[in-house]
Coordinates of C-alpha atoms in Angstrom, one line a residue:
X1 CA 0.0 0.0 0.0
X2 CA 1.2 3.5 -0.8
X3 CA -0.8 5.9 1.3
X4 CA 1.2 9.1 2.2
X5 CA 3.2 8.7 5.4
X6 CA 2.6 11.3 8.1
X7 CA 5.8 12.7 9.6
X8 CA 6.1 15.1 12.5
X9 CA 7.5 18.5 11.7
X10 CA 8.2 21.5 13.9
X11 CA 8.7 24.2 11.2
X12 CA 6.9 24.8 7.8
X13 CA 10.3 25.9 6.5
X14 CA 11.6 22.3 6.6
X15 CA 13.8 21.7 3.6
X16 CA 12.4 18.1 3.3
X17 CA 9.2 19.5 1.9
X18 CA 8.5 20.8 -1.6
X19 CA 5.4 22.9 -0.8
X20 CA 3.6 24.4 2.2
X21 CA -0.1 23.8 2.5
X22 CA -2.1 26.1 4.9
X23 CA -5.6 25.2 5.9
X24 CA -7.3 28.2 7.5
X25 CA -10.5 29.9 8.4
X26 CA -9.0 33.3 7.6
X27 CA -6.8 33.8 4.5
X28 CA -5.9 37.3 5.6
X29 CA -4.0 36.0 8.6
X30 CA -2.0 32.9 8.2
X31 CA -0.4 33.1 11.6
X32 CA 3.1 34.0 10.4
X33 CA 4.6 37.2 9.0
X34 CA 6.4 35.4 6.2
X35 CA 3.3 33.6 5.0
X36 CA 1.2 36.7 5.2
X37 CA 3.7 38.7 3.2
X38 CA 3.9 35.9 0.6
X39 CA 0.1 35.8 0.1
X40 CA -0.6 39.6 0.3
X41 CA 0.1 40.5 -3.3
X42 CA -2.1 37.7 -4.6
X43 CA -4.9 38.6 -2.2
X44 CA -4.9 42.1 -3.6
X45 CA -5.8 40.9 -7.1
X46 CA -7.6 37.6 -6.7
X47 CA -10.7 37.4 -4.5
X48 CA -11.0 33.7 -5.3
X49 CA -8.3 32.9 -2.7
X50 CA -10.9 33.4 0.1
X51 CA -13.2 30.7 -1.4
X52 CA -11.0 28.0 -3.0
X53 CA -7.7 26.2 -2.7
X54 CA -5.1 28.3 -4.5
X55 CA -1.4 27.8 -5.3
X56 CA 0.9 30.9 -5.4
X57 CA 4.6 31.4 -6.1
X58 CA 6.6 31.6 -2.8
X59 CA 10.3 32.1 -3.5
X60 CA 11.3 31.7 0.2
X61 CA 9.2 28.6 1.0
X62 CA 10.1 25.0 0.4
X63 CA 9.5 24.1 -3.3
X64 CA 8.6 27.8 -3.9
X65 CA 5.0 26.9 -3.5
X66 CA 2.3 28.0 -1.1
X67 CA -1.1 26.5 -1.2
X68 CA -3.8 28.1 0.8
X69 CA -7.2 26.4 1.3
X70 CA -10.0 28.2 3.2
X71 CA -12.4 26.2 5.3
X72 CA -15.3 28.7 5.2
X73 CA -17.3 29.6 8.3
X74 CA -16.6 27.5 11.4
X75 CA -18.4 29.3 14.2
X76 CA -22.1 28.4 13.4
X77 CA -23.9 25.7 15.4
X78 CA -24.0 23.4 12.4
X79 CA -20.4 23.7 11.3
X80 CA -18.0 20.9 12.1
X81 CA -14.5 19.6 11.4
X82 CA -15.6 18.2 8.0
X83 CA -15.0 21.7 6.7
X84 CA -11.3 21.2 7.5
X85 CA -11.4 17.7 5.9
X86 CA -12.9 19.1 2.7
X87 CA -10.4 22.0 2.6
X88 CA -7.6 19.5 2.9
X89 CA -8.9 17.5 0.1
X90 CA -9.1 20.5 -2.1
X91 CA -5.5 21.6 -1.1
X92 CA -3.9 18.2 -1.8
X93 CA -5.6 18.0 -5.1
X94 CA -4.1 21.3 -6.1
X95 CA -0.7 20.1 -4.8
X96 CA -0.8 16.9 -6.7
X97 CA -1.7 18.7 -9.9
X98 CA 1.3 21.0 -9.4
X99 CA 3.7 18.1 -9.1
X100 CA 4.1 18.2 -5.3
X101 CA 5.3 15.0 -3.7
X102 CA 6.1 15.8 -0.1
X103 CA 4.3 18.9 1.2
X104 CA 4.3 20.4 4.7
X105 CA 0.7 20.7 6.1
X106 CA -0.3 23.2 8.7
X107 CA -3.6 24.4 10.3
X108 CA -4.0 28.1 11.4
X109 CA -6.8 30.5 12.4
X110 CA -9.4 28.0 13.6
X111 CA -11.7 28.8 16.6
X112 CA -10.6 27.6 20.0
X113 CA -13.5 25.2 20.0
X114 CA -13.7 21.5 21.0
X115 CA -15.1 20.7 17.6
X116 CA -11.7 21.4 16.0
X117 CA -9.3 19.9 18.5
X118 CA -8.3 17.2 16.0
X119 CA -8.3 19.5 13.0
X120 CA -4.7 18.7 12.0
X121 CA -5.3 15.0 12.2
X122 CA -8.6 15.3 10.2
X123 CA -6.8 17.4 7.6
X124 CA -4.3 14.6 7.0
X125 CA -7.1 12.0 6.7
X126 CA -8.8 14.3 4.2
X127 CA -5.7 14.4 2.1
X128 CA -5.6 10.6 2.2
X129 CA -9.2 10.4 1.0
X130 CA -8.5 12.6 -1.9
X131 CA -5.3 10.8 -3.0
X132 CA -6.5 7.2 -2.9
X133 CA -6.9 5.6 -6.3
X134 CA -8.6 2.2 -6.9
X135 CA -6.6 -0.9 -6.6
X136 CA -7.3 -1.9 -10.2
X137 CA -6.1 1.6 -11.3
X138 CA -2.8 1.1 -9.4
X139 CA -2.3 -2.3 -10.9
X140 CA -3.1 -1.0 -14.4
X141 CA -1.2 2.3 -14.4
X142 CA 1.3 1.8 -11.7
X143 CA 1.9 3.3 -8.3
X144 CA 2.9 6.6 -9.9
X145 CA -0.8 7.6 -9.9
X146 CA -0.4 8.2 -6.2
X147 CA 2.8 10.3 -6.3
X148 CA 2.5 12.0 -2.8
X149 CA 4.4 9.8 -0.5
X150 CA 5.1 11.9 2.6
X151 CA 3.2 14.7 4.3
X152 CA 5.1 16.7 6.9
X153 CA 2.7 17.5 9.8
X154 CA 3.6 20.9 11.2
X155 CA 3.2 20.8 15.0
X156 CA 2.4 17.1 15.2
X157 CA 4.1 14.8 17.7
X158 CA 5.6 11.4 17.1
X159 CA 2.6 9.8 18.8
X160 CA 0.1 11.7 16.8
X161 CA 1.7 10.6 13.5
X162 CA 1.9 7.0 14.7
X163 CA -1.8 7.1 15.3
X164 CA -2.5 8.8 12.0
X165 CA -0.5 6.3 10.0
X166 CA -2.4 3.5 11.7
X167 CA -5.8 5.0 10.8
X168 CA -4.6 5.8 7.3
X169 CA -3.4 2.3 6.7
X170 CA -6.8 1.0 7.9
X171 CA -8.8 3.4 5.8
X172 CA -6.6 2.7 2.7
X173 CA -7.3 -1.0 3.0
X174 CA -11.0 -0.4 3.6
X175 CA -11.2 1.7 0.4
X176 CA -9.4 -1.0 -1.5
X177 CA -11.7 -3.8 -0.4
X178 CA -14.9 -1.7 -0.9
X179 CA -14.0 0.1 -4.1
X180 CA -12.7 -2.7 -6.2
X181 CA -14.7 -4.3 -9.0
X182 CA -16.5 -7.6 -8.5
X183 CA -14.1 -9.9 -10.3
X184 CA -10.9 -8.4 -8.9
X185 CA -12.4 -8.6 -5.5
X186 CA -14.5 -11.8 -5.8
X187 CA -14.8 -13.7 -2.5
X188 CA -11.6 -15.8 -2.9
X189 CA -9.6 -12.7 -3.9
X190 CA -11.1 -10.6 -1.1
X191 CA -9.9 -13.3 1.3
X192 CA -6.5 -13.3 -0.3
X193 CA -6.2 -9.6 0.1
X194 CA -7.1 -9.9 3.8
X195 CA -4.5 -12.7 4.3
X196 CA -1.8 -10.5 2.6
X197 CA -2.9 -7.5 4.6
X198 CA -2.1 -9.1 8.0
X199 CA 1.1 -11.0 7.1
X200 CA 3.7 -10.4 9.9
X201 CA 1.2 -8.5 12.0
X202 CA -0.4 -9.3 15.4
X203 CA -3.7 -10.2 13.7
X204 CA -4.5 -13.9 13.2
X205 CA -6.4 -14.8 10.0
X206 CA -8.6 -17.9 9.3
X207 CA -10.4 -18.3 6.0
X208 CA -13.2 -20.8 5.6
X209 CA -13.7 -21.9 2.0
X210 CA -15.3 -25.3 2.3
X211 CA -18.8 -25.1 0.9
X212 CA -20.1 -28.0 3.0
X213 CA -18.9 -26.3 6.2
X214 CA -20.4 -23.0 5.2
X215 CA -23.7 -24.7 4.4
X216 CA -23.7 -26.6 7.7
X217 CA -22.4 -23.8 10.0
X218 CA -23.9 -20.8 8.4
X219 CA -27.1 -21.9 6.5
X220 CA -28.4 -18.4 5.8
X221 CA -25.1 -17.4 4.2
X222 CA -25.1 -20.6 2.2
X223 CA -28.6 -19.8 1.0
X224 CA -27.4 -16.4 -0.3
X225 CA -24.3 -18.0 -1.9
X226 CA -26.2 -20.9 -3.6
X227 CA -26.4 -19.4 -7.1
X228 CA -22.7 -18.6 -7.0
X229 CA -21.7 -22.3 -6.6
X230 CA -21.8 -22.8 -10.3
X231 CA -18.8 -20.4 -10.7
X232 CA -15.8 -21.5 -8.7
X233 CA -14.2 -18.0 -8.7
X234 CA -17.4 -16.7 -7.0
X235 CA -17.5 -19.2 -4.2
X236 CA -18.1 -17.7 -0.7
X237 CA -15.6 -17.2 2.0
X238 CA -15.8 -16.6 5.7
X239 CA -12.8 -14.6 6.9
X240 CA -12.1 -14.6 10.7
X241 CA -9.7 -12.0 12.2
X242 CA -8.4 -11.8 15.8
X243 CA -6.2 -9.4 17.6
X244 CA -5.2 -10.1 21.2
X245 CA -3.2 -7.5 23.1
X246 CA 0.0 -8.4 24.9
X247 CA -1.3 -7.1 28.2
X248 CA -4.5 -7.9 30.2
X249 CA -7.7 -7.7 28.2
X250 CA -10.2 -5.1 29.6
X251 CA -12.6 -4.9 26.7
X252 CA -13.5 -7.2 23.7
X253 CA -14.8 -5.7 20.5
X254 CA -16.6 -8.1 18.2
X255 CA -17.6 -7.4 14.7
X256 CA -19.5 -9.0 11.9
X257 CA -19.1 -7.4 8.5
X258 CA -21.3 -7.6 5.4
X259 CA -19.1 -8.5 2.4
X260 CA -21.4 -8.7 -0.6
X261 CA -18.9 -8.5 -3.3
X262 CA -21.7 -8.1 -5.8
X263 CA -25.4 -7.9 -5.2
X264 CA -27.6 -8.5 -8.2
X265 CA -30.6 -8.6 -5.9
X266 CA -30.9 -12.3 -6.7
X267 CA -34.4 -13.4 -7.8
X268 CA -35.7 -10.0 -6.8
X269 CA -33.3 -8.6 -9.5
X270 CA -32.2 -5.0 -9.3
X271 CA -33.5 -3.4 -12.5
X272 CA -33.6 0.0 -14.1
X273 CA -30.0 0.7 -13.5
X274 CA -30.0 0.0 -9.8
X275 CA -27.5 -2.8 -10.0
X276 CA -24.7 -0.5 -10.9
X277 CA -22.4 0.2 -8.0
X278 CA -23.3 -3.0 -6.1
X279 CA -19.7 -4.1 -6.1
X280 CA -19.5 -1.7 -3.2
X281 CA -22.0 -3.7 -1.2
X282 CA -19.0 -5.2 0.7
X283 CA -18.3 -1.8 2.4
X284 CA -19.2 -3.1 5.8
X285 CA -16.7 -6.0 5.7
X286 CA -14.2 -3.6 4.2
X287 CA -14.5 -1.1 7.0
X288 CA -14.2 -3.9 9.6
X289 CA -11.1 -5.2 7.9
X290 CA -9.8 -1.7 7.7
X291 CA -10.3 -1.2 11.4
X292 CA -8.5 -4.4 12.1
X293 CA -5.6 -3.1 10.0
X294 CA -5.4 0.1 12.0
X295 CA -5.4 -2.1 15.2
X296 CA -2.7 -4.2 13.8
X297 CA -0.5 -1.2 13.0
X298 CA -1.1 0.5 16.4
X299 CA -1.4 -2.5 18.7
X300 CA -3.6 -0.9 21.4
X301 CA -3.3 -2.2 24.9
X302 CA -6.1 -3.8 26.8
X303 CA -8.4 -4.2 23.8
X304 CA -9.1 -7.5 22.1
X305 CA -10.8 -7.4 18.7
X306 CA -12.5 -10.3 16.8
X307 CA -14.0 -9.9 13.4
X308 CA -16.0 -12.2 11.1
X309 CA -16.5 -11.2 7.5
X310 CA -19.3 -12.7 5.4
X311 CA -17.8 -12.6 1.9
X312 CA -20.3 -13.7 -0.7
X313 CA -21.9 -12.9 -4.1
X314 CA -25.7 -12.7 -4.4
X315 CA -26.0 -14.1 -7.9
X316 CA -29.0 -14.8 -10.1
X317 CA -29.4 -18.2 -11.7
X318 CA -31.3 -21.5 -11.8
X319 CA -30.3 -22.3 -8.2
X320 CA -30.8 -18.9 -6.6
X321 CA -32.9 -18.7 -3.5
X322 CA -36.3 -17.1 -3.9
X323 CA -38.9 -15.3 -1.7
X324 CA -41.2 -17.6 0.3
X325 CA -38.4 -20.1 1.0
X326 CA -37.8 -21.1 4.6
X327 CA -34.4 -21.8 6.0
X328 CA -33.5 -22.9 9.5
X329 CA -30.8 -20.6 10.9
X330 CA -28.0 -21.4 13.4
X331 CA -30.2 -20.4 16.3
X332 CA -32.8 -22.9 15.2
X333 CA -35.4 -20.4 14.0
X334 CA -37.3 -21.0 10.8
X335 CA -36.7 -17.9 8.6
X336 CA -39.0 -17.1 5.8
X337 CA -37.5 -15.1 2.9
X338 CA -39.4 -11.9 2.1
X339 CA -37.1 -10.5 -0.5
X340 CA -33.9 -11.9 -1.9
X341 CA -32.5 -8.3 -2.2
X342 CA -32.5 -8.2 1.6
X343 CA -29.6 -10.6 1.6
X344 CA -27.0 -8.9 3.8
X345 CA -28.8 -9.6 7.1
X346 CA -29.0 -13.3 6.0
X347 CA -25.3 -13.4 5.3
X348 CA -24.4 -11.9 8.6
X349 CA -27.0 -13.5 10.8
X350 CA -25.4 -16.9 11.6
X351 CA -22.0 -15.4 12.0
X352 CA -23.6 -13.0 14.6
X353 CA -25.1 -16.0 16.3
X354 CA -21.6 -17.7 16.5
X355 CA -20.1 -14.4 17.7
X356 CA -22.8 -14.1 20.4
X357 CA -21.9 -17.5 21.7
X358 CA -18.2 -16.6 21.8
X359 CA -19.0 -13.3 23.5
X360 CA -20.3 -15.1 26.6
X361 CA -16.7 -16.1 27.5
X362 CA -15.1 -12.8 26.6
X363 CA -14.2 -9.8 28.9
X364 CA -16.7 -6.9 28.6
X365 CA -17.8 -7.8 25.1
X366 CA -19.4 -5.3 22.7
X367 CA -20.9 -6.6 19.5
X368 CA -21.3 -4.8 16.2
X369 CA -22.6 -5.5 12.7
X370 CA -21.3 -3.2 10.0
X371 CA -23.0 -3.2 6.7
X372 CA -24.1 -1.2 3.6
X373 CA -27.5 -2.6 4.5
X374 CA -30.4 -0.4 3.4
X375 CA -31.4 2.3 1.0
X376 CA -33.5 3.6 3.8
X377 CA -30.4 4.5 5.9
X378 CA -29.1 6.4 2.9
X379 CA -32.4 8.1 2.4
X380 CA -33.0 8.9 6.1
X381 CA -29.6 9.9 7.4
X382 CA -27.1 10.1 4.5
X383 CA -24.3 11.1 4.4
X384 CA -24.1 9.8 7.9
X385 CA -23.9 6.3 9.3
X386 CA -27.0 5.0 11.2
X387 CA -26.4 3.3 14.5
X388 CA -29.3 1.1 15.9
X389 CA -28.6 -0.4 19.3
X390 CA -30.1 -2.9 21.7
X391 CA -31.0 -2.1 25.3
X392 CA -27.6 -2.9 26.9
X393 CA -25.8 -0.9 24.3
X394 CA -28.1 2.1 24.9
X395 CA -27.7 1.8 28.6
X396 CA -23.9 1.9 28.2
X397 CA -24.3 4.8 25.7
X398 CA -22.1 3.0 23.2
X399 CA -23.6 4.6 20.1
X400 CA -23.7 8.1 21.7
X401 CA -20.0 7.9 22.5
X402 CA -19.1 6.7 19.1
X403 CA -21.2 9.3 17.3
X404 CA -19.7 12.1 19.5
X405 CA -16.2 10.8 18.7
X406 CA -17.1 10.7 15.0
X407 CA -18.1 14.4 15.1
X408 CA -14.5 15.1 16.1
X409 CA -13.0 12.9 13.4
X410 CA -15.2 13.8 10.4
X411 CA -16.9 10.4 10.6
X412 CA -20.5 11.4 11.5
X413 CA -23.3 9.2 12.6
X414 CA -27.0 9.5 13.6
X415 CA -28.6 7.4 16.4
X416 CA -31.7 5.3 15.8
X417 CA -33.9 3.6 18.4
X418 CA -34.9 0.0 18.3
X419 CA -38.6 -0.1 18.9
X420 CA -41.4 -2.7 19.4
X421 CA -42.7 -1.9 15.9
X422 CA -39.5 -3.3 14.5
X423 CA -40.0 -6.7 16.1
X424 CA -43.7 -6.7 15.2
X425 CA -42.7 -6.1 11.6
X426 CA -40.7 -9.3 11.3
X427 CA -43.0 -11.5 13.3
X428 CA -44.2 -14.8 11.7
X429 CA -47.3 -14.8 9.6
X430 CA -47.8 -18.6 9.7
X431 CA -47.0 -21.5 12.0
X432 CA -44.4 -22.7 9.5
X433 CA -42.0 -19.9 10.3
X434 CA -40.6 -18.0 13.3
X435 CA -39.5 -14.8 11.6
X436 CA -39.6 -13.1 8.2
X437 CA -36.4 -11.5 6.8
X438 CA -38.1 -8.5 5.2
X439 CA -41.2 -7.2 3.4
X440 CA -41.3 -7.3 -0.4
X441 CA -40.9 -3.5 -1.0
X442 CA -37.7 -1.5 -1.2
X443 CA -36.4 -0.4 2.2
X444 CA -36.2 3.2 1.1
X445 CA -40.1 3.4 0.9
X446 CA -40.7 1.2 4.0
X447 CA -41.4 2.8 7.3
X448 CA -38.5 2.1 9.7
X449 CA -36.6 0.5 6.8
X450 CA -33.2 0.7 8.5
X451 CA -34.4 0.0 12.0
X452 CA -36.3 -3.2 11.7
X453 CA -33.3 -5.2 10.1
X454 CA -31.5 -4.8 13.5
X455 CA -34.5 -6.6 15.1
X456 CA -34.1 -9.4 12.6
X457 CA -30.4 -9.6 13.3
X458 CA -31.0 -9.6 17.0
X459 CA -33.4 -12.5 16.8
X460 CA -31.4 -14.7 14.4
X461 CA -28.2 -13.8 16.3
X462 CA -29.8 -14.9 19.6
X463 CA -29.2 -11.5 21.1
X464 CA -32.9 -11.1 22.1
X465 CA -32.0 -13.4 24.9
X466 CA -29.2 -11.1 26.1
X467 CA -31.1 -7.8 26.7
X468 CA -31.1 -5.7 29.8
X469 CA -33.3 -8.1 31.8
X470 CA -31.0 -11.2 30.9
X471 CA -28.6 -12.8 33.3
X472 CA -25.8 -11.9 30.8
X473 CA -26.7 -8.7 28.9
X474 CA -24.6 -8.2 25.8
X475 CA -24.4 -4.8 24.2
X476 CA -25.0 -4.8 20.4
X477 CA -25.0 -2.0 17.9
X478 CA -25.9 -2.4 14.2
X479 CA -24.0 0.1 12.1
X480 CA -25.7 0.8 8.7
X481 CA -23.2 2.7 6.5
X482 CA -25.3 2.7 3.3
X483 CA -25.5 6.5 3.5
X484 CA -21.9 7.2 4.5
X485 CA -19.9 4.5 2.7
X486 CA -19.1 6.4 -0.5
X487 CA -18.6 10.0 -1.3
X488 CA -21.7 11.9 -2.4
X489 CA -23.9 8.8 -2.2
X490 CA -22.6 7.8 -5.6
X491 CA -22.3 4.0 -5.3
X492 CA -21.1 3.5 -8.8
X493 CA -18.3 6.0 -9.0
X494 CA -17.8 7.7 -5.6
X495 CA -14.7 7.0 -3.6
X496 CA -15.3 4.7 -0.6
X497 CA -15.0 6.7 2.7
X498 CA -14.0 3.9 5.1
X499 CA -16.8 5.0 7.3
X500 CA -16.6 4.0 11.0
X501 CA -12.8 3.3 10.9
X502 CA -11.6 6.6 12.4
X503 CA -14.3 6.9 15.0
X504 CA -13.9 3.3 16.2
X505 CA -10.2 3.7 16.4
X506 CA -10.4 7.1 18.2
X507 CA -13.0 5.7 20.7
X508 CA -11.3 2.4 21.5
X509 CA -7.6 2.6 20.7
X510 CA -6.4 6.1 21.6

């Protein structure tokens, strides 16, 4: 991987740099006499400098280049650190176009406000978002399409850059896994990427490829995969990742990620152009793997992390599963299929059941499912992630703390409640079944379309037996990133955002 490396730097005049990038809320005061004097002649003739990233000649600065990128207003109630993130993206795009390869990055003129305490770190992550190019593009055109290799972080400490490089490594991997086309990242190759990602790290990797074992242990995942069995290169994989710290474990994070490498919709085929972009339906598993990469790089103390990735293709064919079928899940419930395009919850459900059983023996477990699950989440809360939590998680304020952290790291989320109506929605309609997977309408036009799938996952995962009134309550949060997983909601062409990676890392690893 070739994401830019963050290096600590005490002075923007460092001769190791070939440009100076200034992110500011006030282009008329860059916090240093030399910088102000350099920019002043240009400000007098070009009003655009106050509204867009601009490169000017600076004879006395490294590389003779100064790039100034304004954030716009930061003082209003609804402003947040994403303005810094966006300004950094614009600045690094200008720098790359100018031939810069190792700029110095600094932040000046921001309000003394809690919202912006991580502004320098967020700016770096913004540059990484802008610079990433798809894995297939790098393989086709070479690594030269990502020419910026180092960013000198003015004012950053060694520890800050260590943390940033860990997050950046995780986000880079998440973008690769999410943003790569369906053949290059078919299930076996997705698993291969994960195995290579964690070579010589503290994360153990297990890949389950045997179809009989998948059918037996994870029957709902096997049902989704059934039509893919005719094509060997599309065969499903279950990827298991585990990090154990070297010191005493005080908390265990447990993830199940949705890795639909392609979602045709199955028998409920996506038509009218809605299939385009469904190679990104693996964004949940991608973000989980990315978080694990960040953990592997940083090796936090006291935190154990376990992740199961359901990597599968929802194909259409003579052996595809269809609505009205009934499958018995790992928890012993008869699940009636309502819509084959609601496949992600099926792929994750039995893995969540297994994870729940494992959680009973872990220290302070917290369970998460991460998925690009519903169009409803994108419609209701996009461009934010949607967190739906069970009772124990709500009591512990897990989602609230994660969302608050996300606000400080440009990784925003909205909280949703799990309600009785969600459980009523999936109740059986006949004595032949115990639960239905979904209705037969698109989630985007279904009331509580991103909330009720959490109720389904809780039931088929057995977590309904571990609520607040149980002998062993287990906190569980379902993270739907369908609205936040790609830039601009453009699932066909938008860059993956690696949603949840930075907020999870900041919450549990720093």
